[in-house]
Coordinates of C-alpha atoms in Angstrom, one line a residue:
X1 CA 76.8 -97.6 -123.1
X2 CA 73.2 -98.1 -122.0
X3 CA 70.4 -100.4 -122.7
X4 CA 66.9 -99.2 -123.7
X5 CA 64.1 -101.3 -122.3
X6 CA 60.4 -100.5 -122.4
X7 CA 58.9 -101.0 -119.0
X8 CA 56.0 -99.9 -116.8
X9 CA 56.3 -96.9 -114.6
X10 CA 57.2 -97.7 -111.0
X11 CA 57.6 -95.7 -107.8
X12 CA 61.1 -94.4 -108.7
X13 CA 60.5 -94.1 -112.4
X14 CA 60.7 -90.6 -114.0
X15 CA 58.5 -89.8 -117.0
X16 CA 60.7 -88.9 -120.0
X17 CA 58.6 -86.4 -122.0
X18 CA 55.2 -86.5 -123.6
X19 CA 56.7 -87.9 -126.8
X20 CA 58.5 -90.6 -124.9
X21 CA 56.0 -91.2 -122.1
X22 CA 55.6 -94.9 -122.9
X23 CA 59.3 -95.5 -122.8
X24 CA 61.7 -95.4 -119.9
X25 CA 65.4 -96.2 -119.7
X26 CA 66.0 -98.9 -117.2
X27 CA 69.1 -98.9 -115.0
X28 CA 70.5 -102.4 -114.7
X29 CA 73.3 -101.7 -112.3
X30 CA 73.9 -104.8 -110.2
X31 CA 73.5 -104.6 -106.4
X32 CA 76.7 -105.6 -104.7
X33 CA 76.2 -107.0 -101.2
X34 CA 79.8 -106.4 -100.2
X35 CA 79.7 -102.8 -101.6
X36 CA 76.2 -101.8 -100.8
X37 CA 76.4 -98.2 -101.9
X38 CA 77.6 -99.0 -105.4
X39 CA 75.3 -97.5 -108.0
X40 CA 75.0 -95.6 -111.2
X41 CA 75.0 -91.8 -111.2
X42 CA 72.4 -92.0 -114.0
X43 CA 69.7 -93.3 -111.7
X44 CA 68.6 -96.0 -109.3
X45 CA 65.9 -97.8 -111.2
X46 CA 65.3 -95.7 -114.3
X47 CA 67.6 -93.1 -115.9
X48 CA 67.0 -89.6 -114.7
X49 CA 65.6 -87.1 -117.2
X50 CA 67.3 -83.8 -117.7
X51 CA 66.4 -80.4 -119.1
X52 CA 66.2 -80.0 -122.9
X53 CA 64.6 -83.4 -123.4
X54 CA 67.6 -85.3 -122.2
X55 CA 68.1 -88.7 -120.5
X56 CA 71.1 -89.7 -118.6
X57 CA 73.2 -92.5 -120.0
X58 CA 73.7 -95.6 -117.8
X59 CA 77.2 -97.1 -117.4
X60 CA 79.2 -93.9 -117.7
X61 CA 79.9 -92.9 -114.1
X62 CA 79.5 -95.2 -111.0
X63 CA 79.6 -94.1 -107.4
X64 CA 80.5 -96.4 -104.5
X65 CA 81.8 -96.8 -101.0
X66 CA 85.2 -98.4 -100.5
X67 CA 86.1 -100.9 -103.2
X68 CA 86.4 -104.0 -101.1
X69 CA 84.3 -106.5 -102.9
X70 CA 83.8 -110.1 -102.4
X71 CA 85.2 -112.4 -105.0
X72 CA 81.8 -112.7 -106.5
X73 CA 81.2 -109.0 -106.6
X74 CA 84.6 -108.3 -108.0
X75 CA 83.8 -110.6 -110.9
X76 CA 80.6 -108.6 -111.5
X77 CA 82.5 -105.3 -111.3
X78 CA 85.0 -106.5 -113.9
X79 CA 82.2 -107.0 -116.4
X80 CA 81.2 -103.3 -116.4
X81 CA 84.1 -101.9 -118.4
X82 CA 85.4 -99.6 -115.7
X83 CA 88.7 -98.2 -116.7
X84 CA 89.3 -95.6 -114.0
X85 CA 88.8 -95.9 -110.2
X86 CA 89.0 -92.5 -108.5
X87 CA 89.7 -93.0 -104.8
X88 CA 88.7 -89.8 -103.0
X89 CA 89.9 -90.9 -99.5
X90 CA 92.8 -89.7 -97.4
X91 CA 96.0 -91.7 -97.2
X92 CA 95.0 -92.9 -93.7
X93 CA 91.7 -94.3 -95.0
X94 CA 93.4 -95.9 -98.0
X95 CA 95.9 -97.6 -95.7
X96 CA 93.2 -99.0 -93.4
X97 CA 91.1 -100.4 -96.3
X98 CA 92.9 -100.4 -99.6
X99 CA 91.0 -100.8 -102.8
X100 CA 90.9 -104.1 -104.6
X101 CA 92.3 -103.8 -108.1
X102 CA 89.8 -103.9 -110.9
X103 CA 90.7 -105.6 -114.2
X104 CA 92.0 -103.1 -116.7
X105 CA 91.3 -100.1 -114.5
X106 CA 93.7 -97.4 -113.4
X107 CA 93.6 -96.5 -109.7
X108 CA 93.7 -92.7 -109.3
X109 CA 94.1 -91.3 -105.9
X110 CA 92.6 -87.8 -105.4
X111 CA 92.5 -86.9 -101.7
X112 CA 89.6 -84.4 -101.4
X113 CA 89.7 -83.3 -97.8
X114 CA 93.3 -83.9 -96.7
X115 CA 94.7 -85.5 -93.6
X116 CA 94.3 -82.4 -91.4
X117 CA 90.5 -82.0 -92.1
X118 CA 90.0 -85.7 -91.8
X119 CA 91.6 -85.8 -88.3
X120 CA 89.8 -82.6 -87.2
X121 CA 86.4 -84.1 -88.1
X122 CA 87.3 -87.3 -86.4
X123 CA 88.1 -85.4 -83.2
X124 CA 84.8 -83.5 -83.4
X125 CA 82.8 -86.7 -83.7
X126 CA 84.8 -88.2 -80.7
X127 CA 83.9 -85.2 -78.6
X128 CA 80.2 -85.0 -79.5
X129 CA 77.7 -85.7 -76.8
X130 CA 74.5 -85.8 -78.9
X131 CA 73.2 -86.4 -82.4
X132 CA 72.4 -82.7 -83.0
X133 CA 76.1 -81.8 -82.6
X134 CA 77.1 -84.4 -85.2
X135 CA 74.4 -83.3 -87.6
X136 CA 75.6 -79.7 -87.3
X137 CA 79.2 -80.9 -87.9
X138 CA 78.1 -82.8 -91.0
X139 CA 76.3 -79.7 -92.4
X140 CA 79.4 -77.6 -91.7
X141 CA 81.6 -80.3 -93.3
X142 CA 79.5 -80.1 -96.5
X143 CA 79.8 -76.4 -96.6
X144 CA 83.5 -76.9 -96.5
X145 CA 83.4 -79.0 -99.6
X146 CA 82.4 -75.7 -101.4
X147 CA 84.2 -73.0 -99.4
X148 CA 87.6 -74.7 -98.9
X149 CA 89.9 -73.7 -101.7
X150 CA 92.0 -76.9 -101.4
X151 CA 88.9 -79.1 -101.7
X152 CA 87.6 -77.1 -104.6
X153 CA 91.0 -77.7 -106.4
X154 CA 90.7 -81.4 -105.8
X155 CA 87.2 -81.6 -107.0
X156 CA 88.3 -79.7 -110.1
X157 CA 91.0 -82.2 -110.7
X158 CA 88.5 -85.0 -110.3
X159 CA 86.0 -83.7 -112.8
X160 CA 88.7 -82.7 -115.3
X161 CA 90.1 -86.2 -115.2
X162 CA 86.7 -87.7 -115.6
X163 CA 86.1 -85.5 -118.6
X164 CA 89.3 -86.7 -120.2
X165 CA 88.5 -90.4 -119.7
X166 CA 87.3 -92.5 -122.6
X167 CA 85.6 -95.3 -120.7
X168 CA 83.4 -96.0 -117.7
X169 CA 84.7 -94.6 -114.4
X170 CA 84.1 -95.2 -110.7
X171 CA 84.6 -92.7 -107.9
X172 CA 84.2 -93.3 -104.2
X173 CA 85.2 -92.5 -100.7
X174 CA 84.9 -94.7 -97.6
X175 CA 81.1 -94.7 -97.2
X176 CA 80.2 -93.3 -100.6
X177 CA 77.9 -90.6 -99.2
X178 CA 79.7 -87.3 -98.4
X179 CA 82.6 -86.6 -100.8
X180 CA 81.1 -89.1 -103.2
X181 CA 77.6 -87.6 -102.7
X182 CA 78.8 -84.1 -103.5
X183 CA 80.7 -85.2 -106.6
X184 CA 77.6 -87.1 -107.8
X185 CA 75.4 -84.0 -107.2
X186 CA 77.8 -81.9 -109.2
X187 CA 77.7 -84.3 -112.1
X188 CA 73.9 -84.6 -112.1
X189 CA 73.7 -80.8 -112.0
X190 CA 76.0 -80.6 -115.0
X191 CA 73.7 -83.1 -116.7
X192 CA 70.7 -80.9 -116.1
X193 CA 68.9 -83.1 -113.5
X194 CA 66.4 -81.1 -111.4
X195 CA 67.2 -80.3 -107.8
X196 CA 64.5 -82.5 -106.3
X197 CA 65.8 -85.6 -108.2
X198 CA 69.4 -84.8 -107.1
X199 CA 68.3 -84.6 -103.5
X200 CA 66.3 -87.9 -103.9
X201 CA 69.4 -89.6 -105.3
X202 CA 71.5 -88.3 -102.5
X203 CA 69.1 -89.6 -99.9
X204 CA 69.0 -93.0 -101.7
X205 CA 72.2 -93.8 -99.8
X206 CA 70.1 -94.4 -96.7
X207 CA 68.1 -97.0 -98.7
X208 CA 71.1 -98.8 -100.1
X209 CA 73.1 -98.9 -96.8
X210 CA 70.2 -99.3 -94.4
X211 CA 70.7 -103.0 -93.6
X212 CA 74.4 -102.7 -92.9
X213 CA 74.3 -99.4 -91.1
X214 CA 71.4 -100.4 -88.9
X215 CA 73.3 -103.6 -88.0
X216 CA 76.5 -101.6 -87.1
X217 CA 74.5 -99.1 -85.0
X218 CA 72.8 -102.0 -83.1
X219 CA 76.2 -103.2 -82.0
X220 CA 77.0 -99.9 -80.3
X221 CA 75.9 -99.1 -76.7
X222 CA 72.5 -97.5 -76.7
X223 CA 73.8 -94.1 -75.6
X224 CA 76.1 -93.9 -78.6
X225 CA 73.6 -94.9 -81.2
X226 CA 71.9 -91.4 -81.4
X227 CA 75.4 -89.8 -81.8
X228 CA 76.6 -92.1 -84.7
X229 CA 73.2 -92.3 -86.5
X230 CA 73.6 -88.8 -88.2
X231 CA 77.2 -89.7 -89.0
X232 CA 76.4 -92.9 -90.8
X233 CA 73.2 -91.9 -92.6
X234 CA 72.7 -88.8 -94.8
X235 CA 70.2 -86.0 -94.3
X236 CA 68.7 -83.6 -96.7
X237 CA 70.2 -80.7 -94.7
X238 CA 73.7 -82.0 -95.4
X239 CA 73.4 -81.6 -99.1
X240 CA 71.4 -78.5 -98.8
X241 CA 74.1 -76.9 -96.8
X242 CA 76.5 -77.4 -99.7
X243 CA 74.0 -76.1 -102.2
X244 CA 73.3 -73.1 -100.1
X245 CA 77.0 -72.4 -99.8
X246 CA 77.2 -72.5 -103.6
X247 CA 74.5 -69.9 -103.9
X248 CA 75.9 -67.7 -101.1
X249 CA 79.5 -67.8 -102.5
X250 CA 79.0 -68.0 -106.2
X251 CA 75.4 -67.3 -107.0
X252 CA 74.9 -70.4 -109.2
X253 CA 76.2 -73.9 -109.7
X254 CA 77.6 -72.8 -113.1
X255 CA 79.7 -70.1 -111.5
X256 CA 80.9 -72.5 -108.8
X257 CA 82.1 -75.0 -111.4
X258 CA 83.9 -72.4 -113.5
X259 CA 85.1 -69.9 -110.9
X260 CA 85.4 -72.2 -107.9
X261 CA 86.6 -75.4 -109.5
X262 CA 88.3 -73.8 -112.6
X263 CA 86.4 -75.9 -115.1
X264 CA 86.2 -74.5 -118.7
X265 CA 82.9 -74.4 -120.5
X266 CA 84.4 -77.1 -122.8
X267 CA 85.1 -79.4 -119.9
X268 CA 81.5 -79.0 -118.6
X269 CA 80.2 -79.7 -122.1
X270 CA 82.3 -82.8 -122.4
X271 CA 81.0 -84.2 -119.1
X272 CA 77.4 -83.4 -120.2
X273 CA 78.0 -85.1 -123.5
X274 CA 79.2 -88.2 -121.7
X275 CA 76.3 -88.4 -119.4
X276 CA 73.3 -87.2 -121.5
X277 CA 71.6 -88.2 -124.7
X278 CA 69.1 -85.7 -126.0
X279 CA 66.0 -87.2 -127.4
X280 CA 65.3 -84.2 -129.6
X281 CA 67.4 -81.3 -130.8
X282 CA 66.2 -77.7 -130.9
X283 CA 63.6 -77.2 -133.7
X284 CA 64.1 -80.8 -134.9
X285 CA 60.5 -81.8 -134.6
X286 CA 59.5 -79.1 -137.1
X287 CA 62.1 -79.9 -139.8
X288 CA 61.5 -81.9 -143.0
X289 CA 63.6 -82.8 -146.1
X290 CA 67.3 -82.2 -146.1
X291 CA 67.3 -80.2 -142.9
X292 CA 65.5 -83.0 -141.1
X293 CA 68.0 -85.5 -142.4
X294 CA 70.9 -83.3 -141.2
X295 CA 69.4 -82.8 -137.8
X296 CA 68.9 -86.6 -137.6
X297 CA 72.6 -87.1 -138.3
X298 CA 73.5 -84.5 -135.6
X299 CA 71.3 -86.3 -133.1
X300 CA 72.7 -89.8 -133.9
X301 CA 76.3 -88.6 -133.6
X302 CA 75.6 -88.3 -129.9
X303 CA 76.3 -92.0 -129.7
X304 CA 79.7 -91.9 -131.5
X305 CA 83.2 -91.2 -130.4
X306 CA 82.7 -87.5 -131.1
X307 CA 80.3 -87.1 -128.2
X308 CA 81.5 -86.6 -124.7
X309 CA 85.0 -85.7 -125.8
X310 CA 86.9 -82.5 -126.5
X311 CA 85.6 -82.5 -130.1
X312 CA 84.3 -79.6 -132.1
X313 CA 81.1 -81.6 -132.6
X314 CA 80.5 -82.0 -128.9
X315 CA 81.1 -78.3 -128.2
X316 CA 78.8 -77.3 -131.1
X317 CA 76.0 -79.6 -130.0
X318 CA 76.0 -78.7 -126.3
X319 CA 76.1 -75.0 -127.3
X320 CA 73.2 -75.5 -129.6
X321 CA 71.2 -77.2 -126.9
X322 CA 71.8 -74.3 -124.6
X323 CA 71.1 -71.7 -127.3
X324 CA 67.9 -73.5 -128.4
X325 CA 68.9 -73.5 -132.1
X326 CA 71.0 -75.7 -134.4
X327 CA 72.3 -72.5 -136.0
X328 CA 71.8 -73.7 -139.6
X329 CA 74.2 -76.6 -139.3
X330 CA 71.2 -79.0 -139.9
X331 CA 71.2 -77.7 -143.5
X332 CA 74.9 -77.8 -144.1
X333 CA 76.0 -81.1 -142.5
X334 CA 74.3 -83.5 -144.9
X335 CA 76.2 -82.4 -148.1
X336 CA 73.4 -81.1 -150.2
X337 CA 75.8 -79.5 -152.6
X338 CA 76.9 -82.9 -153.8
X339 CA 73.4 -83.6 -154.9
X340 CA 73.1 -80.1 -156.4
X341 CA 76.3 -80.7 -158.4
X342 CA 75.1 -84.1 -159.7
X343 CA 71.8 -82.5 -160.8
X344 CA 73.7 -79.8 -162.6
X345 CA 75.9 -82.2 -164.4
X346 CA 73.0 -84.3 -165.6
X347 CA 71.6 -81.3 -167.3
X348 CA 74.8 -80.5 -169.2
X349 CA 73.6 -82.5 -172.3
X350 CA 70.9 -79.9 -172.9
X351 CA 73.5 -77.1 -172.6
X352 CA 75.7 -78.8 -175.2
X353 CA 72.9 -79.4 -177.6
X354 CA 71.7 -75.8 -177.3
X355 CA 75.2 -74.3 -177.7
X356 CA 75.9 -76.4 -180.9
X357 CA 72.5 -76.0 -182.4
X358 CA 73.2 -73.0 -184.7
X359 CA 75.9 -74.9 -186.6
X360 CA 74.9 -78.6 -186.5
X361 CA 71.9 -78.6 -188.8
X362 CA 73.9 -78.3 -192.0
X363 CA 71.0 -76.6 -193.8
X364 CA 73.1 -73.5 -194.6
X365 CA 75.6 -75.7 -196.5
X366 CA 75.6 -77.2 -199.9
X367 CA 76.6 -80.8 -200.5
X368 CA 80.3 -81.3 -199.9
X369 CA 80.7 -78.1 -198.0
X370 CA 81.8 -77.9 -194.3
X371 CA 82.0 -75.3 -191.7
X372 CA 84.4 -74.8 -188.8
X373 CA 82.7 -73.1 -185.8
X374 CA 83.2 -72.1 -182.2
X375 CA 80.9 -71.0 -179.5
X376 CA 81.6 -69.5 -176.1
X377 CA 78.8 -69.8 -173.6
X378 CA 77.8 -68.8 -170.1
X379 CA 74.8 -69.4 -168.0
X380 CA 73.2 -69.1 -164.6
X381 CA 70.4 -71.0 -162.9
X382 CA 69.0 -70.4 -159.4
X383 CA 66.6 -72.6 -157.5
X384 CA 64.8 -71.0 -154.6
X385 CA 64.8 -72.9 -151.2
X386 CA 61.9 -75.1 -150.4
X387 CA 60.7 -77.3 -147.6
X388 CA 62.9 -80.2 -148.7
X389 CA 66.2 -78.3 -149.6
X390 CA 68.1 -75.1 -149.3
X391 CA 68.4 -72.8 -152.3
X392 CA 71.1 -73.4 -154.8
X393 CA 72.8 -71.6 -157.7
X394 CA 74.6 -72.7 -160.8
X395 CA 77.1 -70.8 -162.9
X396 CA 78.7 -72.1 -166.0
X397 CA 81.0 -71.0 -168.8
X398 CA 82.6 -72.9 -171.5
X399 CA 83.9 -73.1 -175.1
X400 CA 83.1 -75.5 -177.9
X401 CA 85.0 -75.9 -181.3
X402 CA 83.6 -78.1 -184.0
X403 CA 83.1 -78.9 -187.6
X404 CA 79.9 -79.6 -189.5
X405 CA 79.8 -81.1 -193.0
X406 CA 76.9 -81.7 -195.4
X407 CA 77.5 -84.9 -197.2
X408 CA 74.4 -85.1 -199.4
X409 CA 71.1 -83.3 -199.8
X410 CA 69.7 -85.5 -197.0
X411 CA 72.6 -86.0 -194.6
X412 CA 74.9 -83.8 -192.5
X413 CA 77.1 -84.6 -189.5
X414 CA 79.1 -82.7 -187.0
X415 CA 81.8 -83.3 -184.4
X416 CA 83.3 -81.1 -181.7
X417 CA 85.0 -80.9 -178.4
X418 CA 84.7 -78.5 -175.6
X419 CA 85.2 -77.5 -172.0
X420 CA 82.7 -76.3 -169.5
X421 CA 83.5 -75.1 -166.0
X422 CA 80.6 -75.1 -163.6
X423 CA 80.3 -73.7 -160.1
X424 CA 77.4 -75.0 -158.0
X425 CA 76.6 -73.5 -154.6
X426 CA 74.0 -74.6 -152.0
X427 CA 73.6 -75.2 -148.3
X428 CA 76.9 -73.7 -147.3
X429 CA 78.8 -75.6 -150.0
X430 CA 80.4 -75.0 -153.3
X431 CA 81.4 -77.5 -156.0
X432 CA 83.5 -76.8 -159.0
X433 CA 83.0 -79.1 -162.0
X434 CA 85.5 -79.1 -164.9
X435 CA 83.9 -81.0 -167.8
X436 CA 85.9 -81.8 -170.9
X437 CA 83.8 -83.5 -173.5
X438 CA 83.5 -84.7 -177.1
X439 CA 80.3 -84.4 -179.1
X440 CA 79.1 -86.0 -182.3
X441 CA 75.8 -85.9 -184.2
X442 CA 74.0 -86.1 -187.5
X443 CA 70.8 -84.9 -189.1
X444 CA 69.0 -86.9 -191.8
X445 CA 66.2 -85.5 -193.9
X446 CA 63.8 -88.0 -195.2
X447 CA 63.4 -86.0 -198.4
X448 CA 65.9 -83.1 -197.9
X449 CA 67.6 -81.3 -195.1
X450 CA 66.0 -78.1 -196.4
X451 CA 62.4 -79.1 -196.1
X452 CA 60.3 -81.9 -194.6
X453 CA 60.7 -84.4 -191.9
X454 CA 64.2 -85.0 -190.3
X455 CA 65.8 -87.0 -187.6
X456 CA 68.5 -85.5 -185.3
X457 CA 70.9 -87.6 -183.3
X458 CA 73.5 -86.3 -180.9
X459 CA 75.8 -88.0 -178.4
X460 CA 78.4 -86.7 -176.0
X461 CA 80.9 -88.1 -173.5
X462 CA 83.4 -86.5 -171.3
X463 CA 85.6 -86.4 -168.2
X464 CA 84.5 -84.6 -165.0
X465 CA 87.0 -83.2 -162.5
X466 CA 85.1 -82.5 -159.3
X467 CA 86.2 -80.3 -156.3
X468 CA 84.0 -79.3 -153.4
X469 CA 84.2 -77.2 -150.2
X470 CA 81.5 -77.1 -147.5
X471 CA 81.5 -74.5 -144.7
X472 CA 79.6 -76.3 -142.0
X473 CA 79.3 -73.5 -139.5
X474 CA 79.0 -73.9 -135.8
X475 CA 82.8 -74.0 -135.4
X476 CA 82.8 -77.4 -137.2
X477 CA 85.3 -76.3 -139.9
X478 CA 85.4 -76.8 -143.7
X479 CA 85.0 -80.2 -145.4
X480 CA 86.8 -80.4 -148.7
X481 CA 87.0 -83.1 -151.4
X482 CA 88.0 -83.9 -154.9
X483 CA 87.2 -86.8 -157.3
X484 CA 86.6 -87.5 -160.9
X485 CA 84.2 -89.4 -163.1
X486 CA 82.5 -89.4 -166.5
X487 CA 79.3 -88.0 -168.0
X488 CA 77.7 -89.4 -171.1
X489 CA 74.5 -88.4 -172.9
X490 CA 72.5 -88.7 -176.1
X491 CA 69.5 -87.0 -177.7
X492 CA 67.3 -88.3 -180.4
X493 CA 64.6 -86.1 -182.0
X494 CA 62.2 -86.1 -184.8
X495 CA 61.3 -82.8 -186.4
X496 CA 59.8 -81.1 -189.4
X497 CA 61.3 -78.1 -191.3
X498 CA 58.9 -75.8 -193.1
X499 CA 60.0 -72.6 -195.0
X500 CA 57.0 -70.2 -195.4
X501 CA 57.4 -66.8 -197.0
X502 CA 60.9 -66.2 -195.8
X503 CA 60.4 -67.7 -192.4
X504 CA 61.5 -71.2 -191.5
X505 CA 59.6 -73.1 -188.8
X506 CA 61.3 -76.1 -187.3
X507 CA 59.3 -78.0 -184.5
X508 CA 60.8 -81.2 -183.1
X509 CA 60.1 -83.8 -180.4
X510 CA 62.6 -86.1 -178.9
X511 CA 64.2 -88.0 -176.0
X512 CA 67.3 -87.2 -174.0
X513 CA 69.3 -89.4 -171.6
X514 CA 72.2 -88.4 -169.4
X515 CA 74.3 -90.7 -167.2
X516 CA 76.7 -89.5 -164.5
X517 CA 79.2 -91.6 -162.8
X518 CA 81.4 -89.9 -160.2
X519 CA 83.8 -91.9 -158.1
X520 CA 83.1 -92.0 -154.3
X521 CA 85.3 -89.8 -152.2
X522 CA 86.2 -89.0 -148.6
X523 CA 86.0 -85.4 -147.6
X524 CA 88.7 -84.0 -145.3
X525 CA 89.1 -81.0 -143.1
X526 CA 86.3 -81.4 -140.5
X527 CA 85.3 -83.9 -137.9
X528 CA 82.0 -84.1 -139.8
X529 CA 83.6 -84.7 -143.2
X530 CA 81.5 -87.3 -145.1
X531 CA 82.4 -90.4 -147.0
X532 CA 80.3 -89.9 -150.1
X533 CA 79.1 -92.8 -152.2
X534 CA 79.8 -93.2 -155.8
X535 CA 77.4 -90.7 -157.3
X536 CA 75.8 -92.6 -160.2
X537 CA 72.6 -91.2 -161.6
X538 CA 70.6 -91.2 -164.9
X539 CA 68.2 -88.6 -166.1
X540 CA 65.7 -89.3 -168.9
X541 CA 63.5 -86.7 -170.3
X542 CA 61.2 -85.9 -173.2
X543 CA 62.1 -82.7 -175.1
X544 CA 60.2 -80.4 -177.5
X545 CA 61.7 -77.5 -179.4
X546 CA 60.3 -74.9 -181.7
X547 CA 62.9 -72.9 -183.8
X548 CA 62.0 -70.0 -186.0
X549 CA 64.5 -68.4 -188.3
X550 CA 63.8 -65.3 -190.4
X551 CA 64.9 -64.3 -193.9
X552 CA 68.3 -62.4 -193.9
X553 CA 68.3 -58.7 -193.8
X554 CA 71.0 -56.8 -195.6
X555 CA 73.0 -54.3 -193.6
X556 CA 75.8 -53.0 -195.7
X557 CA 78.0 -55.9 -196.7
X558 CA 76.6 -58.0 -193.9
X559 CA 73.6 -60.3 -193.9
X560 CA 71.7 -60.4 -190.6
X561 CA 69.7 -63.5 -189.8
X562 CA 67.5 -63.3 -186.6
X563 CA 65.9 -66.3 -184.9
X564 CA 63.8 -67.4 -182.0
X565 CA 63.8 -70.7 -180.1
X566 CA 61.5 -72.0 -177.4
X567 CA 61.8 -75.3 -175.7
X568 CA 60.2 -77.6 -173.1
X569 CA 61.7 -80.6 -171.2
X570 CA 59.8 -83.1 -169.1
X571 CA 61.7 -85.4 -166.9
X572 CA 60.6 -89.0 -167.0
X573 CA 60.5 -91.4 -164.0
X574 CA 62.1 -90.3 -160.8
X575 CA 63.3 -86.8 -161.5
X576 CA 64.9 -86.1 -158.0
X577 CA 68.7 -86.4 -157.6
X578 CA 70.1 -87.5 -154.3
X579 CA 73.5 -88.0 -152.7
X580 CA 74.3 -90.5 -150.0
X581 CA 77.0 -89.8 -147.4
X582 CA 78.3 -91.7 -144.4
X583 CA 79.9 -90.7 -141.1
X584 CA 81.1 -93.0 -138.4
X585 CA 78.7 -95.7 -139.6
X586 CA 75.7 -93.3 -139.9
X587 CA 73.9 -92.6 -143.2
X588 CA 72.6 -89.3 -144.5
X589 CA 70.8 -88.6 -147.7
X590 CA 70.3 -85.3 -149.4
X591 CA 68.1 -84.2 -152.3
X592 CA 69.2 -81.6 -154.9
X593 CA 67.4 -78.3 -154.7
X594 CA 66.5 -78.5 -158.5
X595 CA 63.7 -81.0 -158.6
X596 CA 61.5 -79.7 -161.4
X597 CA 60.0 -82.2 -163.6
X598 CA 59.1 -79.5 -166.2
X599 CA 61.5 -76.9 -167.6
X600 CA 60.8 -74.2 -170.1
X601 CA 63.4 -72.3 -172.2
X602 CA 63.2 -69.4 -174.6
X603 CA 65.7 -67.3 -176.4
X604 CA 66.5 -65.1 -179.4
X605 CA 69.6 -65.2 -181.6
X606 CA 71.2 -63.2 -184.3
X607 CA 73.8 -64.3 -186.9
X608 CA 75.7 -61.8 -189.1
X609 CA 77.2 -63.3 -192.2
X610 CA 80.0 -61.7 -194.3
X611 CA 80.7 -64.1 -197.2
X612 CA 82.0 -67.3 -195.7
X613 CA 82.5 -65.7 -192.3
X614 CA 79.8 -65.6 -189.6
X615 CA 79.5 -64.2 -186.1
X616 CA 76.5 -64.3 -183.8
X617 CA 75.0 -64.3 -180.4
X618 CA 72.0 -65.6 -178.5
X619 CA 70.4 -64.8 -175.3
X620 CA 68.0 -67.1 -173.5
X621 CA 66.0 -67.6 -170.3
X622 CA 64.7 -70.7 -168.5
X623 CA 62.3 -71.4 -165.8
X624 CA 60.2 -74.0 -164.1
X625 CA 59.0 -74.6 -160.6
X626 CA 61.3 -72.8 -158.2
X627 CA 64.1 -72.5 -160.8
X628 CA 65.0 -69.5 -163.0
X629 CA 68.0 -68.7 -165.1
X630 CA 69.6 -67.0 -168.1
X631 CA 72.1 -68.0 -170.6
X632 CA 74.0 -66.6 -173.6
X633 CA 76.7 -67.4 -176.1
X634 CA 78.9 -65.8 -178.7
X635 CA 79.5 -67.7 -181.9
X636 CA 81.9 -67.6 -184.9
X637 CA 82.3 -69.8 -187.9
X638 CA 83.9 -70.1 -191.3
X639 CA 82.5 -72.0 -194.3
X640 CA 84.7 -73.9 -196.7

């Protein structure tokens, strides 16, 4: 809609802000000799600045005198993309000088003052004997633009129609100075242009039309020239008369627009969205991380079809500008929860290994024996908010069923399948992950499973069903999505088993890898629903565990076996998890709240054996960086 060009400051330039002082927005509206008062509402040479760090957009609304261009000027007009021509003249004026049709533009007639007022003013001019009478008449006429109910209704119709338009629009009267001048002043006021600039733009009519008007006055008898001069030029007192009437009758321009013209706040916001691009949003300069990316997306959306229309986004943004706060939407709009969910899924391999660990060693079996087992598990992990991301929380619960067999003194293997349901919340969103998986593994003791060095290998693969919901806030609705994918992982560890005086120590070091592949998806339910990329990520980490099991203690017919486990995991390479989303050709990237390279775990467990039957439970805690959590499981098995 407008072209940004770096240029030097000139007499009519307006400084933008300190942050943009070196850059101005050049107005390249062509000067038409046959329509000398044709110009852009956004400015004469450089775009006008507005409150709240705004700059008016060129090429949105044009003002003019009667549309009677030469062939050359008509060709120029037809290159500007004008789709609506609002003719504000009376029927008599239109009949005397009809508009030339513009290519692809609708001609919309909105008679502002009506035939009776037009004829009355013509009679007053005809009876005037000096310029002071004409100037007083012009001031009174401008007051009437505000005080007359019929005229207010027509101006309301004009601005509402302009708000509903999708393309560039032109509005004009006969000379492009009085009715057109007041319409331009209202638009610039809606945009947030200061009063001095509005007045300067109003008076620019005298500059644009000086050559023609002076020539026309020179053709009149000398005694008539002082009478017609105040009619054909504008004076500051004319516009000021209308502005003073607004204050006297309504108290403010905002009240005049709403109460006098009947415009809704939404319509006013649509007009402002069409006319103004804000160079910075409230608080944006101080944001970093995900919030900064979200605010950047909100700012860039000003140049999409959602801006300057009756959209939830436009109303939200304009309200936020007036309120001086983005209201938290900067943290919800980017879709952080998708990154949080991906991070959670990539750590499921550790959960599976830990849940199966009490039964997968095979050290409690003799050669040829096997054990059927099951474990129900639940966990929670919370990550505090930081400068780069909002806080997140993870809840999980699941069930695994498996079998472990000891084949020889040195080899055991296990296999199982399970289901884990996860719920991840963060930055106004929630994602549910249903993970159905299969797990296999083996342990090989170099001398024996019961003592000495051993090698553990585990692998898992499963299907992920993914559903998400994001409450965006700010009246922007709820974005929902669903997709599916797969999650695979493997762990390889080298350890040493040492029984000493009824206590068995089992330290190990290893490597774990997890790979997530979620299909891309399109959210629905909100104007700001994102198109999220395929979420493909890999997590690699070094792991260290230290397990201690104690000799059994008899309690009646039961044998109780307590144990302790501590662990440490160090992410290798890039440990951050990101998600990428797109909206109307714009990109936004978000990082998961969990970004800890180091994670520590610890827990206690207790098994109760009654012959071949065993039940047990464990309770653990984890922490690292800004993350902290707890987990637990209930176990049961039967040995054959």
